[in-house]
CSV table of C-alpha atoms and ligand atoms in Angstrom, one decimal:
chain,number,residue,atom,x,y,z
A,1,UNK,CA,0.0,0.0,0.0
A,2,UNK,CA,1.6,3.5,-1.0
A,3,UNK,CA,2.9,5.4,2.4
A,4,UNK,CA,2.4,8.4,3.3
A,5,UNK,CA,3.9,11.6,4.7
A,6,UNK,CA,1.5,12.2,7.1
A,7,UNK,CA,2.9,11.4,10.5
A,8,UNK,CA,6.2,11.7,9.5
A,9,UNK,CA,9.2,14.3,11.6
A,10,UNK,CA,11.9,16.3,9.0
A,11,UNK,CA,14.8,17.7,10.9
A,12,UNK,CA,16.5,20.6,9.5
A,13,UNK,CA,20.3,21.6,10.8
A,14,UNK,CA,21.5,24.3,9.9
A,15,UNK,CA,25.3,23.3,8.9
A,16,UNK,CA,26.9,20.0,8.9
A,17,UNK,CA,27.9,20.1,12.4
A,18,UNK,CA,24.3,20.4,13.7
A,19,UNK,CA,23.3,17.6,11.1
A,20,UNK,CA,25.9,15.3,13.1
A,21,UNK,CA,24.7,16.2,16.4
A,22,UNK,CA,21.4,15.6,15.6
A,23,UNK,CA,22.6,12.2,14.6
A,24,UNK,CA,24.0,12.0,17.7
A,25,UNK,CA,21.0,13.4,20.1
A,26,UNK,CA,18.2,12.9,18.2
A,27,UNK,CA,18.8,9.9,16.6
A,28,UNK,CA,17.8,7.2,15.1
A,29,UNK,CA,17.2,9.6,12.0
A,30,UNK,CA,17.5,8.6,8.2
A,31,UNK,CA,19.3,11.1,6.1
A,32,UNK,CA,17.6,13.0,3.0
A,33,UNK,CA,18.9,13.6,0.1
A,34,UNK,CA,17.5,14.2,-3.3
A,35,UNK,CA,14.8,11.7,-2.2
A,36,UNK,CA,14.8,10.1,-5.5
A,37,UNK,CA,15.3,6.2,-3.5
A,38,UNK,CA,13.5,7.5,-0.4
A,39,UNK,CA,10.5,8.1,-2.2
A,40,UNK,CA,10.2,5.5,-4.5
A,41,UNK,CA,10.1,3.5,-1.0
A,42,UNK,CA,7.6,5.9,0.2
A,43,UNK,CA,5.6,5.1,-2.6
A,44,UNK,CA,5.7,1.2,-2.4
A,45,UNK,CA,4.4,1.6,1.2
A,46,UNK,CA,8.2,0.3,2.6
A,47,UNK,CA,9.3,3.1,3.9
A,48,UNK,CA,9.3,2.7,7.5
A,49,UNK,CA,11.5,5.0,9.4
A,50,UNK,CA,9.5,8.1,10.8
A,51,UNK,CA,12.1,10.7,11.4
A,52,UNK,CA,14.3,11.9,8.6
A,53,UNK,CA,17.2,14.5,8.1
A,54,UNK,CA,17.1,16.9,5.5
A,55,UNK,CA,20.6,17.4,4.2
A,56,UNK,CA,19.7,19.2,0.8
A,57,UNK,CA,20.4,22.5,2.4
A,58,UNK,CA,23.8,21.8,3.5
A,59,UNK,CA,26.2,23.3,0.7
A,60,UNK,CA,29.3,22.8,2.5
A,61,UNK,CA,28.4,18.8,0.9
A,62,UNK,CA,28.5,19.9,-2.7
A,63,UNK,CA,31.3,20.8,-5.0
A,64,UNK,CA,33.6,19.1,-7.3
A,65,UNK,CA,37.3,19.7,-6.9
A,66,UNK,CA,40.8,19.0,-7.9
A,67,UNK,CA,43.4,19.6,-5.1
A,68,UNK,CA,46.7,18.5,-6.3
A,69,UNK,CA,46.5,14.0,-7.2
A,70,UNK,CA,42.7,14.1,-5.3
A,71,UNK,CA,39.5,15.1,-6.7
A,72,UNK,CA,37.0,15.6,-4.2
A,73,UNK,CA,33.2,15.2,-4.7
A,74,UNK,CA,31.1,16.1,-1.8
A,75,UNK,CA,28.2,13.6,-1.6
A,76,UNK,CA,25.8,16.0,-2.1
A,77,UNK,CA,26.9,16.1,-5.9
A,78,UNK,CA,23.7,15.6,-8.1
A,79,UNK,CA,24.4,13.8,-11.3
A,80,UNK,CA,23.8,16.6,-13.5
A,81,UNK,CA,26.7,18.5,-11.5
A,82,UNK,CA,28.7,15.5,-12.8
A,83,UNK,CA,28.2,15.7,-16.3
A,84,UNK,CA,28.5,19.4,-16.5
A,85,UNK,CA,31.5,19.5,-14.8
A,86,UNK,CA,34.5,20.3,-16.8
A,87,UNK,CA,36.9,19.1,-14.1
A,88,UNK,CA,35.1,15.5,-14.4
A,89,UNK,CA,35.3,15.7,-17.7
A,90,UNK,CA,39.2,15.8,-17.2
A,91,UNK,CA,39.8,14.1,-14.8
A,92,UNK,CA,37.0,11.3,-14.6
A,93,UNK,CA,35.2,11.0,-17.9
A,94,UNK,CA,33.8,7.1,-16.6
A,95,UNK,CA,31.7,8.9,-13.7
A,96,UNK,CA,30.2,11.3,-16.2
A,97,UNK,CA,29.5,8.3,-18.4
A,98,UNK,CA,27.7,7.0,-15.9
A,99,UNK,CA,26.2,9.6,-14.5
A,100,UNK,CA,24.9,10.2,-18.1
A,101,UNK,CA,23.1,6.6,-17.2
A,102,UNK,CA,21.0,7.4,-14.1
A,103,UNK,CA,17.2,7.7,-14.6
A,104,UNK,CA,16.1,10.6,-17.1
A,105,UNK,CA,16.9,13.9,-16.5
A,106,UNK,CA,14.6,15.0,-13.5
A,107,UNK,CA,16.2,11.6,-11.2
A,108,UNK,CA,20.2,13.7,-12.8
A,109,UNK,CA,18.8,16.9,-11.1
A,110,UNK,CA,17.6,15.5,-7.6
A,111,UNK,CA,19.6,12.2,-7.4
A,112,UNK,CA,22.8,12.6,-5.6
A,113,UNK,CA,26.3,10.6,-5.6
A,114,UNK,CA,26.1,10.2,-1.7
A,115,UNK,CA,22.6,9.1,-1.9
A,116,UNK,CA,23.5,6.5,-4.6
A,117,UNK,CA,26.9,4.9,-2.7
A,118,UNK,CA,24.8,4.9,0.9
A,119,UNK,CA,21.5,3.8,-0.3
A,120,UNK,CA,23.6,0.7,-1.6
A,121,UNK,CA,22.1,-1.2,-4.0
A,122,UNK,CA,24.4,-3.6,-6.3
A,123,UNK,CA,22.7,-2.2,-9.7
A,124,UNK,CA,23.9,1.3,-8.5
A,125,UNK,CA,25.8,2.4,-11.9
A,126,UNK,CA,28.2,5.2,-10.3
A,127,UNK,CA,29.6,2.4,-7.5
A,128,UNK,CA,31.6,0.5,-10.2
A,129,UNK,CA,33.3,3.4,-11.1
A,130,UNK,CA,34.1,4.9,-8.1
A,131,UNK,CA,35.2,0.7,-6.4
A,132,UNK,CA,37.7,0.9,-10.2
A,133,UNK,CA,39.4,4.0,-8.8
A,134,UNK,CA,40.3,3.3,-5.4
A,135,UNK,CA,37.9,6.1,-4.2
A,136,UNK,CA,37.9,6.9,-0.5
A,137,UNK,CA,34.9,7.4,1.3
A,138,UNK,CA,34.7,10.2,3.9
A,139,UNK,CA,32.2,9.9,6.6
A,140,UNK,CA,31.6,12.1,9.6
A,141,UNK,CA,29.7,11.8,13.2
A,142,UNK,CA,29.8,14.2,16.2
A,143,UNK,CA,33.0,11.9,16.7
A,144,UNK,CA,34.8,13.0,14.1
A,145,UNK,CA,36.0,12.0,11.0
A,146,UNK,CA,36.3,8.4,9.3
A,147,UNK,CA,38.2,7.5,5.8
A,148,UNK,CA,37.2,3.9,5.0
A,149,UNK,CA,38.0,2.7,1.0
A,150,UNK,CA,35.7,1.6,-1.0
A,151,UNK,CA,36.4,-1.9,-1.0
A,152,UNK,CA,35.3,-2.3,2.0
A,153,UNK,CA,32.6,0.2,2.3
A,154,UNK,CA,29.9,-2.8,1.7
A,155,UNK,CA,29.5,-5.4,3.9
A,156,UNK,CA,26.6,-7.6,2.7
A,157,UNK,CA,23.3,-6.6,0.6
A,158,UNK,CA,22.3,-3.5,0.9
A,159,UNK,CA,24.4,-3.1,4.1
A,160,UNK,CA,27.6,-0.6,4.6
A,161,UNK,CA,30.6,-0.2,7.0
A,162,UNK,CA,28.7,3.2,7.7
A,163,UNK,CA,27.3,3.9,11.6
A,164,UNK,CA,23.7,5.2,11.7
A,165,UNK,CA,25.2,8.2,13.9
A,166,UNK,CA,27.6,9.0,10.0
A,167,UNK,CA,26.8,11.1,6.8
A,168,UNK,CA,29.0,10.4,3.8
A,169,UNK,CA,29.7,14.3,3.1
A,170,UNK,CA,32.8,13.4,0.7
A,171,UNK,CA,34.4,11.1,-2.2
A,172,UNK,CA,38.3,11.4,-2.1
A,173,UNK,CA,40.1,10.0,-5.5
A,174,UNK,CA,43.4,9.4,-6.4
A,175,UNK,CA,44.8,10.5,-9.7
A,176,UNK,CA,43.6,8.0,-12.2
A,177,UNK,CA,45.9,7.2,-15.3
A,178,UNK,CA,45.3,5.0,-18.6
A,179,UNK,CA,42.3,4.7,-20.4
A,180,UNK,CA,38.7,4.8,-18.7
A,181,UNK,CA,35.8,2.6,-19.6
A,182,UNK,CA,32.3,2.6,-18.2
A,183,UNK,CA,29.3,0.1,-19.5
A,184,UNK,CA,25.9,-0.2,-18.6
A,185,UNK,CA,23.7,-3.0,-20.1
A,186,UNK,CA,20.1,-2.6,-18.9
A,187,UNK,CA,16.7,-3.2,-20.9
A,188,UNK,CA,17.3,-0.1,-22.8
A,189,UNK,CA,19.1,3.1,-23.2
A,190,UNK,CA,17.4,5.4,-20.3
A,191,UNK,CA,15.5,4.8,-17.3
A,192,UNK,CA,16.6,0.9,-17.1
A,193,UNK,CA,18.4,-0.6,-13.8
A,194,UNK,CA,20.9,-2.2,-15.0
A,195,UNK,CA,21.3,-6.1,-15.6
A,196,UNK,CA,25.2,-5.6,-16.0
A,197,UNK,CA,27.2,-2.4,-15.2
A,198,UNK,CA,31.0,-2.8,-15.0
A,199,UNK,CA,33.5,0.3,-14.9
A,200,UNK,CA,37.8,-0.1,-15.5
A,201,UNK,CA,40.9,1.8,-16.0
A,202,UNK,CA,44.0,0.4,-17.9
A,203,UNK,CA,47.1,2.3,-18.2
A,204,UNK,CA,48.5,-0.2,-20.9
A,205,UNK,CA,50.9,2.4,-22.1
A,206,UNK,CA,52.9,1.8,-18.7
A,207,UNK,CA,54.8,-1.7,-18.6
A,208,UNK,CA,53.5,-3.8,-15.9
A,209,UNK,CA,50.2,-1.6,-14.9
A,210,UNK,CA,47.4,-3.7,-13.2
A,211,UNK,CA,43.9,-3.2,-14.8
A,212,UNK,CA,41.3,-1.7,-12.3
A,213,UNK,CA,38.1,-3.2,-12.9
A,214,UNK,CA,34.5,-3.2,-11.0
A,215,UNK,CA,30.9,-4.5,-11.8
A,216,UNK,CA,27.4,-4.3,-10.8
A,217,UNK,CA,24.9,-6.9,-10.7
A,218,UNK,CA,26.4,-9.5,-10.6
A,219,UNK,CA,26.6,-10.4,-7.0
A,220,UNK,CA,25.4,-9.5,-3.5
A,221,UNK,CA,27.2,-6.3,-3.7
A,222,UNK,CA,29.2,-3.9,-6.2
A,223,UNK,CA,32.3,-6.0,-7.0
A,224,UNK,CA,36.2,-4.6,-7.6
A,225,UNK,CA,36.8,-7.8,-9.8
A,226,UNK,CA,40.6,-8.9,-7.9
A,227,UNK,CA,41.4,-12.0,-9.1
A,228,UNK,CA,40.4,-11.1,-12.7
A,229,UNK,CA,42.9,-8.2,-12.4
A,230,UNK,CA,45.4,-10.0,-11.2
A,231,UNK,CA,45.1,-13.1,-13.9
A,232,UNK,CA,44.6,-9.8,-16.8
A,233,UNK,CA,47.3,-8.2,-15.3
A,234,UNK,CA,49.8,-11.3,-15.7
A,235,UNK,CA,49.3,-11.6,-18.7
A,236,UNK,CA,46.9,-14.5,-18.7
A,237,UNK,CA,44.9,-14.9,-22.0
A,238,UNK,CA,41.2,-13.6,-22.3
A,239,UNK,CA,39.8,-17.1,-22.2
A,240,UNK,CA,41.5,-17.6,-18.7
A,241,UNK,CA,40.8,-14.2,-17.2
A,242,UNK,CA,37.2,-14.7,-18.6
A,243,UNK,CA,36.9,-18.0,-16.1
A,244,UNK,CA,38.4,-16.6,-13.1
A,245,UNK,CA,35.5,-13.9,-13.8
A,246,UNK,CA,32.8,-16.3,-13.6
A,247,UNK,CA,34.3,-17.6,-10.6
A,248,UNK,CA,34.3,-14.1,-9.0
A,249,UNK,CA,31.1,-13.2,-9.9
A,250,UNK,CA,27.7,-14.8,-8.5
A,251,UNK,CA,24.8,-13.6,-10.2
A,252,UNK,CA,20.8,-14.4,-9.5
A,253,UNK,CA,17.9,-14.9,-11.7
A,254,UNK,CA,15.7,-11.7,-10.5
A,255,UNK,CA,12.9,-10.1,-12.4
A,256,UNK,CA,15.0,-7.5,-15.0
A,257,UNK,CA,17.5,-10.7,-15.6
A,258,UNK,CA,18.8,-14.3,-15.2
A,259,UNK,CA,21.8,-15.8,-14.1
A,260,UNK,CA,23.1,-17.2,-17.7
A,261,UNK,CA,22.7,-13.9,-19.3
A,262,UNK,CA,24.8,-12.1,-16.7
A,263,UNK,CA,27.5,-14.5,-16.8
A,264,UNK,CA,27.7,-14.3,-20.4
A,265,UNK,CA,27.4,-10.5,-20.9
A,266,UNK,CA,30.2,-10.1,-17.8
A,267,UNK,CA,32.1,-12.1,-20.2
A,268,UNK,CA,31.5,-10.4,-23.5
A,269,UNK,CA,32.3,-7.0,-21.2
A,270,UNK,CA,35.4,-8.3,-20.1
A,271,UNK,CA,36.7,-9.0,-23.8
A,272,UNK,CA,35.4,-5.6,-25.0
A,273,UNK,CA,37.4,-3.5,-21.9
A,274,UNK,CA,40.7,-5.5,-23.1
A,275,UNK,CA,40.0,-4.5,-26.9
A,276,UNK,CA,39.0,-0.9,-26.0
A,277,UNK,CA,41.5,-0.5,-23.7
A,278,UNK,CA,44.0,-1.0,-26.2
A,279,UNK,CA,43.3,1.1,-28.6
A,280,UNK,CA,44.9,4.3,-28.8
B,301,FAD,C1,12.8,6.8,-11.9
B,301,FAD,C2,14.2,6.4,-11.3
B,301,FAD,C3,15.2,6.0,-12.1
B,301,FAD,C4,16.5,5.7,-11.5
B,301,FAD,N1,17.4,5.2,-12.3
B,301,FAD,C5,18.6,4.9,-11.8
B,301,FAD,C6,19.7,4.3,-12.6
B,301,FAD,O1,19.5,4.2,-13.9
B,301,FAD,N2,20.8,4.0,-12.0
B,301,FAD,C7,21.0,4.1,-10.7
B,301,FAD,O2,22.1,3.8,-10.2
B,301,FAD,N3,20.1,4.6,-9.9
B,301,FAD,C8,18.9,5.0,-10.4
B,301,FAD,N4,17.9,5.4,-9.6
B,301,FAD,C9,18.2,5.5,-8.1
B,301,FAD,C10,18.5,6.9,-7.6
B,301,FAD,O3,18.2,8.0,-8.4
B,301,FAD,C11,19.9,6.9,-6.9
B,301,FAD,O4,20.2,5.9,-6.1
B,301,FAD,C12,20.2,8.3,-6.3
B,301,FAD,O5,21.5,8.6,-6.5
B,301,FAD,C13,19.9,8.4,-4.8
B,301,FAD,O6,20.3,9.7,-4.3
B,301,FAD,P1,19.3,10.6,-3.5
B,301,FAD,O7,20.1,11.9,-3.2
B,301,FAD,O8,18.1,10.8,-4.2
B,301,FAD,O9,19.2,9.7,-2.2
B,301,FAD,P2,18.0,9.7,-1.2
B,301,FAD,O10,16.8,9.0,-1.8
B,301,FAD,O11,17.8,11.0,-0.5
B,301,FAD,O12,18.6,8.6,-0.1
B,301,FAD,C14,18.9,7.3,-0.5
B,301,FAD,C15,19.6,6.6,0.7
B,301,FAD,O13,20.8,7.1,0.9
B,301,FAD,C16,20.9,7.7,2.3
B,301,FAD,N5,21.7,8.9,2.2
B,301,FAD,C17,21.6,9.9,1.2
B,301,FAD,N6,22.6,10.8,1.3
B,301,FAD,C18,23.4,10.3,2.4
B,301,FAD,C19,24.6,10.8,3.0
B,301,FAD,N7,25.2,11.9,2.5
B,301,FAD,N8,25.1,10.1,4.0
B,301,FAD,C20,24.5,9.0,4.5
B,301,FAD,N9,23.4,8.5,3.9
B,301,FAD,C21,22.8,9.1,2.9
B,301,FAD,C22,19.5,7.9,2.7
B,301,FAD,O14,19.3,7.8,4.1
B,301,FAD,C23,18.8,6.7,2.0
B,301,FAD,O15,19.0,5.6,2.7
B,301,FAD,C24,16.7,5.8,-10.1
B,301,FAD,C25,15.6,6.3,-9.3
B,301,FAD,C26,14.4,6.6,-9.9
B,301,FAD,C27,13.3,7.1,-9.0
């Protein structure tokens, strides 16, 4: 049954450090973003928390910037500031690809980057990306500050390394070198979730450089693909690297796909990213 608003508490700090302490003093609160996941919940009728946090007005958690190696993205980044922004476009054309992706263009105004990494889900297309570039996410309480990577930002389905008294207010990247490559196969071009999303970076040009590679869908939880790096990296033919994927990977039949089909388009992906990445 579709839920309702009625009954429901908004909070509304003022700056980031009141947002935390009402995480700390208030709590248990759910944090708001560009409600584009909490009210698709709403609207199923499974939304059950009561008392939210409204974090769109805290500006100090948008912005895109490149300070020396690290580009920062503040988690309040909406896609649309992704693919306008020149300094992505430089720096980290994959996220803009992907960005490109999400929804249609009202979900690329509201939607946020935060809201897409916290809310979790393994179809999320920016999370490849950002597991393929060692990104560093920056989370803060009334404690203080927490920099956990990426990798092990997700702990289960739909479950993070995040406390309920911690915001995600930034992304923190390294410098990213070699060629960047972002799919997303979904039912069709826009306003799909995907069946398969996979996101790399190969600096072939550099003798002995490791591929980076992540996927979607294909498993409990966004993947950094390891072992089919390593095997790539060695030198192992596509055949083989293509085997230790589907040993990596453990998709499900669900409703938008089955298992068989994401095993085999994983596959095809992985031989297109070696091709692509090769060419100059
Ligand atoms: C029609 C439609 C199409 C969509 N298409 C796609 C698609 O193609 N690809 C895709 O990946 N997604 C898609 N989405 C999902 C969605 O737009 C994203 O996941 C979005 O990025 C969520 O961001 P938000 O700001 O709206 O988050 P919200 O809905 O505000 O919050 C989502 C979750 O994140 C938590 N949260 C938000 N910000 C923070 C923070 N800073 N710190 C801690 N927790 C936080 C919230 O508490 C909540 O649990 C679609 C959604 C809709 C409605």
């Amino acid at each position: 049954m579709q839920g309702t608003v009625a009954g429901r508490e908004l909070l509304e700090p003022r700056s980031l450090a009141d947002a935390v302490k009402m995480l700390r003093d208030e709590g248990p609160l759910v944090p708001m973003a560009g409600c584009t996941d909490l009210y698709v919940a709403l609207n199923f009728g499974t939304l059950r928390p009561t008392r939210f946090l409204n974090l769109w007005n805290l500006d100090t958690l948008r912005g895109i910037e490149a300070r020396g190696q690290t580009l920062r993205i503040g988690a309040l980044t909406t896609y649309t500031d992704l693919i306008t922004s020149g300094v992505i476009r430089r720096r980290l054309p994959m996220l803009a690809a992907a960005a490109r992706e999400v929804g249609g263009v009202q979900i690329q105004n509201r939607g946020t980057l935060g809201g897409n990494v916290a809310n979790a889900s393994p179809a999320g297309d920016t999370l490849p990306v950002l597991l393929a570039v060692d990104t560093v996410v920056v989370l803060r309480s009334a404690a203080g500050t927490r920099r956990l990577p990426m990798t092990s930002f997700y702990t289960g389905y739909r479950q993070t390394a995040a406390r309920q008294d911690e915001l995600i207010v930034t992304f923190e990247i390294p410098a990213v070198r070699g060629r960047q490559w972002f799919r997303k196969v979904g039912t069709r071009a826009a306003q799909a979730i995907s069946k398969v999303v996979v996101a790399g970076v190969w600096d072939k040009a550099r003798a002995g450089a490791r591929p980076r590679l992540a996927m979607g869908s294909v498993a409990p939880i966004p993947l950094r693909l390891s072992q089919t790096e390593h095997a790539l990296g060695s030198g192992a033919p596509l055949a083989e690297a293509q085997a230790v994927l589907q040993r990596e990977i453990a998709p499900i039949d669900d409703l938008r796909s089955t298992e068989e089909y994401r095993r085999q388009v994983a596959a095809n992906l992985l031989g297109q990213f070696c091709a692509e990445t090769s060419r100059r």
